[in-house]
CSV table of C-alpha atoms in Angstrom, one decimal:
chain,number,residue,atom,x,y,z
W,847,GLY,CA,0.0,0.0,0.0
W,848,ALA,CA,0.9,3.7,-0.1
W,849,VAL,CA,3.4,4.9,2.4
W,850,VAL,CA,4.1,8.4,3.5
W,851,SER,CA,7.2,9.1,5.4
W,852,GLN,CA,7.4,12.1,7.7
W,853,HIS,CA,10.6,13.3,9.3
W,854,PRO,CA,11.6,14.1,12.0
W,855,SER,CA,9.2,12.4,14.3
W,856,ARG,CA,10.1,14.6,17.2
W,857,VAL,CA,12.0,17.9,17.4
W,858,ILE,CA,12.8,20.4,20.1
W,859,CYS,CA,13.9,23.9,19.1
W,860,LYS,CA,14.7,27.2,20.7
W,861,SER,CA,12.3,30.0,20.4
W,862,GLY,CA,13.1,32.2,17.4
W,863,THR,CA,14.7,29.4,15.3
W,864,SER,CA,13.2,27.7,12.3
W,865,VAL,CA,12.3,24.1,11.9
W,866,LYS,CA,11.8,22.1,8.7
W,867,ILE,CA,9.5,19.0,8.5
W,868,GLU,CA,9.7,16.7,5.5
W,869,CYS,CA,6.9,14.6,4.0
W,870,ARG,CA,7.7,12.0,1.4
W,871,SER,CA,5.5,9.7,-0.6
W,872,LEU,CA,7.7,6.5,-0.9
W,873,ASP,CA,6.0,4.4,-3.5
W,874,PHE,CA,3.7,6.8,-5.4
W,875,GLN,CA,3.7,10.3,-6.8
W,876,ALA,CA,1.7,12.8,-4.9
W,877,THR,CA,0.7,16.0,-6.8
W,878,THR,CA,-1.2,17.1,-3.8
W,879,MET,CA,-0.2,16.9,-0.1
W,880,PHE,CA,-1.9,18.3,2.9
W,881,TRP,CA,-0.5,19.7,6.1
W,882,TYR,CA,-2.4,19.4,9.4
W,883,ARG,CA,-1.9,20.5,12.9
W,884,GLN,CA,-3.3,18.7,15.9
W,885,PHE,CA,-3.5,19.9,19.5
W,886,PRO,CA,-4.0,17.4,22.4
W,887,LYS,CA,-7.5,15.9,22.4
W,888,GLN,CA,-8.5,18.0,19.4
W,889,SER,CA,-9.2,17.3,15.8
W,890,LEU,CA,-6.8,17.6,12.9
W,891,MET,CA,-7.0,21.1,11.5
W,892,LEU,CA,-6.0,21.6,7.9
W,893,MET,CA,-3.3,24.2,7.6
W,894,ALA,CA,-2.6,24.2,3.9
W,895,THR,CA,-2.8,22.2,0.7
W,896,SER,CA,0.5,21.7,-1.0
W,897,ASN,CA,0.5,21.5,-4.8
W,898,GLU,CA,3.6,20.3,-6.7
W,899,GLY,CA,5.1,23.0,-8.7
W,900,SER,CA,2.8,25.8,-7.5
W,901,LYS,CA,2.1,27.8,-4.4
W,902,ALA,CA,0.4,26.2,-1.5
W,903,THR,CA,-3.2,27.1,-0.6
W,904,TYR,CA,-3.5,28.1,3.0
W,905,GLU,CA,-6.6,27.9,5.2
W,906,GLN,CA,-8.1,31.0,6.7
W,907,GLY,CA,-6.1,32.1,9.8
W,908,VAL,CA,-2.9,30.3,8.9
W,909,GLU,CA,0.1,32.6,8.5
W,910,LYS,CA,1.7,32.0,5.1
W,911,ASP,CA,5.0,33.7,6.1
W,912,LYS,CA,5.2,31.7,9.3
W,913,PHE,CA,4.4,28.3,7.8
W,914,LEU,CA,6.4,28.0,4.6
W,915,ILE,CA,5.4,25.1,2.3
W,916,ASN,CA,7.5,23.9,-0.6
W,917,HIS,CA,6.4,21.1,-2.9
W,918,ALA,CA,9.3,20.9,-5.3
W,919,SER,CA,8.9,17.4,-6.5
W,920,LEU,CA,6.1,14.8,-6.9
W,921,THR,CA,7.3,12.9,-3.8
W,922,LEU,CA,8.4,15.6,-1.4
W,923,SER,CA,6.7,18.5,0.4
W,924,THR,CA,8.3,20.4,3.3
W,925,LEU,CA,6.8,22.6,6.0
W,926,THR,CA,9.1,25.1,7.6
W,927,VAL,CA,8.0,26.8,10.8
W,928,THR,CA,9.8,30.1,10.8
W,929,SER,CA,10.7,32.0,14.0
W,930,ALA,CA,9.1,29.4,16.1
W,931,HIS,CA,7.5,30.3,19.4
W,932,PRO,CA,6.1,28.2,22.2
W,933,GLU,CA,2.6,28.5,20.9
W,934,ASP,CA,3.7,26.8,17.7
W,935,SER,CA,4.3,23.6,19.8
W,936,SER,CA,2.0,21.0,18.3
W,937,PHE,CA,1.7,17.8,16.4
W,938,TYR,CA,2.1,18.3,12.7
W,939,ILE,CA,0.9,15.7,10.2
W,940,CYS,CA,1.1,15.5,6.5
W,941,SER,CA,-1.0,13.4,4.1
W,942,ALA,CA,-0.8,12.7,0.5
W,943,ARG,CA,-3.2,11.5,-2.2
W,944,ASP,CA,-2.5,8.3,-4.0
W,945,TRP,CA,-4.3,8.5,-7.2
W,946,ARG,CA,-4.0,4.8,-7.8
W,947,ILE,CA,-6.5,4.2,-5.0
W,948,ASP,CA,-10.1,5.2,-5.3
W,949,THR,CA,-9.9,8.9,-5.7
W,950,SER,CA,-12.3,9.7,-2.9
W,951,TYR,CA,-10.5,7.8,-0.2
W,952,GLY,CA,-6.8,7.6,-1.2
W,953,TYR,CA,-5.4,9.7,1.6
W,954,THR,CA,-2.4,8.3,3.4
W,955,PHE,CA,-1.0,10.0,6.5
W,956,GLY,CA,2.5,10.4,7.7
W,957,SER,CA,3.4,9.4,11.3
W,958,GLY,CA,3.5,13.0,12.4
W,959,THR,CA,6.0,15.4,13.9
W,960,ARG,CA,5.9,16.5,17.5
W,961,LEU,CA,7.3,20.0,17.7
W,962,THR,CA,8.3,21.5,21.0
W,963,VAL,CA,9.5,25.1,21.1
W,964,VAL,CA,11.3,26.0,24.3
V,1002,GLN,CA,-21.4,25.1,15.6
V,1003,LYS,CA,-18.7,22.8,14.4
V,1004,GLU,CA,-19.3,21.2,11.0
V,1005,VAL,CA,-18.6,17.8,12.6
V,1006,GLU,CA,-19.3,16.9,16.1
V,1007,GLN,CA,-17.9,13.8,17.9
V,1008,ASP,CA,-18.0,12.9,21.5
V,1009,PRO,CA,-14.3,12.9,22.7
V,1010,GLY,CA,-14.8,10.3,25.3
V,1011,PRO,CA,-12.8,8.7,26.8
V,1012,LEU,CA,-14.8,5.5,26.3
V,1013,SER,CA,-13.8,2.5,28.3
V,1014,VAL,CA,-15.2,-1.0,27.6
V,1015,PRO,CA,-14.4,-4.5,28.6
V,1016,GLU,CA,-12.8,-6.9,26.1
V,1017,GLY,CA,-15.3,-8.5,23.9
V,1018,ALA,CA,-17.8,-5.6,24.1
V,1019,ILE,CA,-19.5,-4.0,21.1
V,1020,VAL,CA,-18.4,-0.5,20.7
V,1021,SER,CA,-20.5,2.2,19.1
V,1022,LEU,CA,-18.8,5.4,17.9
V,1023,ASN,CA,-20.7,8.3,16.4
V,1024,CYS,CA,-20.5,11.6,14.6
V,1025,THR,CA,-23.0,14.1,13.6
V,1026,TYR,CA,-22.5,16.8,10.9
V,1027,SER,CA,-24.2,19.9,9.6
V,1028,ASN,CA,-23.0,20.2,6.0
V,1029,SER,CA,-25.5,18.4,3.8
V,1030,ALA,CA,-22.9,18.5,1.0
V,1031,PHE,CA,-20.8,15.8,2.6
V,1032,GLN,CA,-21.0,12.6,0.6
V,1033,TYR,CA,-17.8,10.7,1.5
V,1034,PHE,CA,-17.4,9.4,5.0
V,1035,MET,CA,-14.4,7.9,6.6
V,1036,TRP,CA,-13.2,6.5,9.9
V,1037,TYR,CA,-9.6,6.7,10.9
V,1038,ARG,CA,-7.8,5.1,13.8
V,1039,GLN,CA,-5.0,7.0,15.5
V,1040,TYR,CA,-2.6,5.5,18.0
V,1041,SER,CA,-0.8,7.8,20.4
V,1042,ARG,CA,1.8,10.0,18.7
V,1043,LYS,CA,1.1,8.4,15.3
V,1044,GLY,CA,-0.7,9.6,12.2
V,1045,PRO,CA,-4.2,8.4,11.4
V,1046,GLU,CA,-4.8,5.3,9.4
V,1047,LEU,CA,-7.8,4.7,7.3
V,1048,LEU,CA,-10.1,2.1,8.8
V,1049,MET,CA,-13.4,2.3,6.9
V,1050,TYR,CA,-15.0,4.4,4.2
V,1051,THR,CA,-18.5,4.7,2.7
V,1052,TYR,CA,-20.1,6.8,0.1
V,1053,SER,CA,-23.5,8.4,0.7
V,1054,SER,CA,-26.0,6.4,2.9
V,1055,GLY,CA,-25.8,2.8,3.8
V,1056,ASN,CA,-23.8,0.2,5.6
V,1057,LYS,CA,-20.4,-1.3,5.0
V,1058,GLU,CA,-18.9,-4.2,6.9
V,1059,ASP,CA,-15.3,-5.3,7.1
V,1060,GLY,CA,-14.4,-8.0,9.6
V,1061,ARG,CA,-15.3,-6.8,13.1
V,1062,PHE,CA,-16.0,-3.3,11.9
V,1063,THR,CA,-19.3,-1.9,10.5
V,1064,ALA,CA,-19.7,1.7,9.2
V,1065,GLN,CA,-23.2,3.2,8.9
V,1066,VAL,CA,-24.2,6.4,7.3
V,1067,ASP,CA,-27.6,8.0,7.6
V,1068,LYS,CA,-27.6,11.2,5.5
V,1069,SER,CA,-31.2,12.1,6.3
V,1070,SER,CA,-30.2,12.4,10.0
V,1071,LYS,CA,-26.6,13.6,9.2
V,1072,TYR,CA,-25.3,10.9,11.5
V,1073,ILE,CA,-22.6,8.3,11.0
V,1074,SER,CA,-21.5,5.4,13.1
V,1075,LEU,CA,-18.7,2.9,13.5
V,1076,PHE,CA,-19.4,-0.4,15.3
V,1077,ILE,CA,-16.6,-2.6,16.6
V,1078,ARG,CA,-17.6,-6.1,17.5
V,1079,ASP,CA,-15.7,-8.4,19.9
V,1080,SER,CA,-13.4,-5.4,20.9
V,1081,GLN,CA,-9.8,-6.2,21.7
V,1082,PRO,CA,-7.2,-4.3,23.7
V,1083,SER,CA,-5.4,-3.6,20.5
V,1084,ASP,CA,-8.4,-1.6,19.4
V,1085,SER,CA,-7.5,1.0,22.1
V,1086,ALA,CA,-6.9,4.1,20.1
V,1087,THR,CA,-8.5,7.4,19.1
V,1088,TYR,CA,-11.1,7.1,16.4
V,1089,LEU,CA,-11.7,10.0,14.1
V,1090,CYS,CA,-14.5,10.4,11.7
V,1091,ALA,CA,-13.8,12.4,8.6
V,1092,MET,CA,-15.9,13.5,5.6
V,1093,SER,CA,-15.7,15.5,2.4
V,1094,ALA,CA,-18.1,17.0,0.0
V,1095,SER,CA,-16.7,15.3,-3.1
V,1096,GLY,CA,-13.8,13.3,-4.2
V,1097,GLY,CA,-10.9,14.4,-6.4
V,1098,GLY,CA,-8.7,15.7,-3.7
V,1099,ASN,CA,-11.2,17.8,-1.7
V,1100,LYS,CA,-10.1,18.4,1.8
V,1101,LEU,CA,-11.3,16.3,4.7
V,1102,THR,CA,-13.2,17.7,7.7
V,1103,PHE,CA,-12.4,15.8,10.8
V,1104,GLY,CA,-14.3,15.2,14.1
V,1105,THR,CA,-12.4,15.7,17.3
V,1106,GLY,CA,-11.9,12.0,17.8
V,1107,THR,CA,-13.2,9.6,20.4
V,1108,GLN,CA,-10.6,8.0,22.7
V,1109,LEU,CA,-11.4,4.3,23.2
V,1110,LYS,CA,-9.8,2.0,25.8
V,1111,VAL,CA,-10.6,-1.7,25.7
V,1112,GLU,CA,-9.7,-3.3,29.0
V,1113,LEU,CA,-8.9,-6.9,29.8
C-alpha cells in the first residue's frame, strides 16, 4: 500500500529558530499533499494544501509567512515553521493523495512530527 | 457550531464488548465518510470508508451512514485491547482531492 514518510518524528527547538519538516511519498507520486496541525485531544486542523510546482493554498487564519510550504517534487513536500514560538508547539501531520487508489479515499497520512518550542 | 461533532470520550469498555462510535454533521454537501484510527503519537490510518448512505462491513467493523439524519456510526464487535486508540470520523463534500473535515476523535480503551 501507499506509504508516506514524515521526518523528523520529534523535534525540540529554541524560540526564534526555524524548523523544517519533510513529508515524502515513498511508492507513489503525490501531486497534492496536505499539512495538518493537531492539538492534544483536538481534531486535525487543515493548515494548507501543497501542490507540486505551484504555491500552497492556505486555510483561513494560517500565516503564510510563518508556515512556509514547498512542494518541489512529486514525492516531497516540506513545511518550515519560521521564527518558532512556544505557541507553535503542536503535532504536525502530512497526508498525500495516492491517485492509484479510489480517488475519494486515497489519503495516506504520515506518522506526524511532535514539535516542542522552548 | 462545528461542522462535525464527535464525543471525545474517553470511552472504556471490557474486552469482547460491542463499541459504538458516532459523529453528527451539519454540512449536507458531505458525501464521502471515513473512519480513521490513530494510535498515540502516530498519524491516522484509514479504517473504513463509505459513500452516501448505507452500511459497510469489514471483519469486526461496520460503518453506517444516515444522511437524512446527518449521522454516521462505526461499530466494533468483539473489541480487543489492540483496538484501544482514538477514532476520528472524517468527511468530504466530493472526491478528487477535496479536503477532509475531521471530528475531534473519540478515545477508546478496551480493558482486559
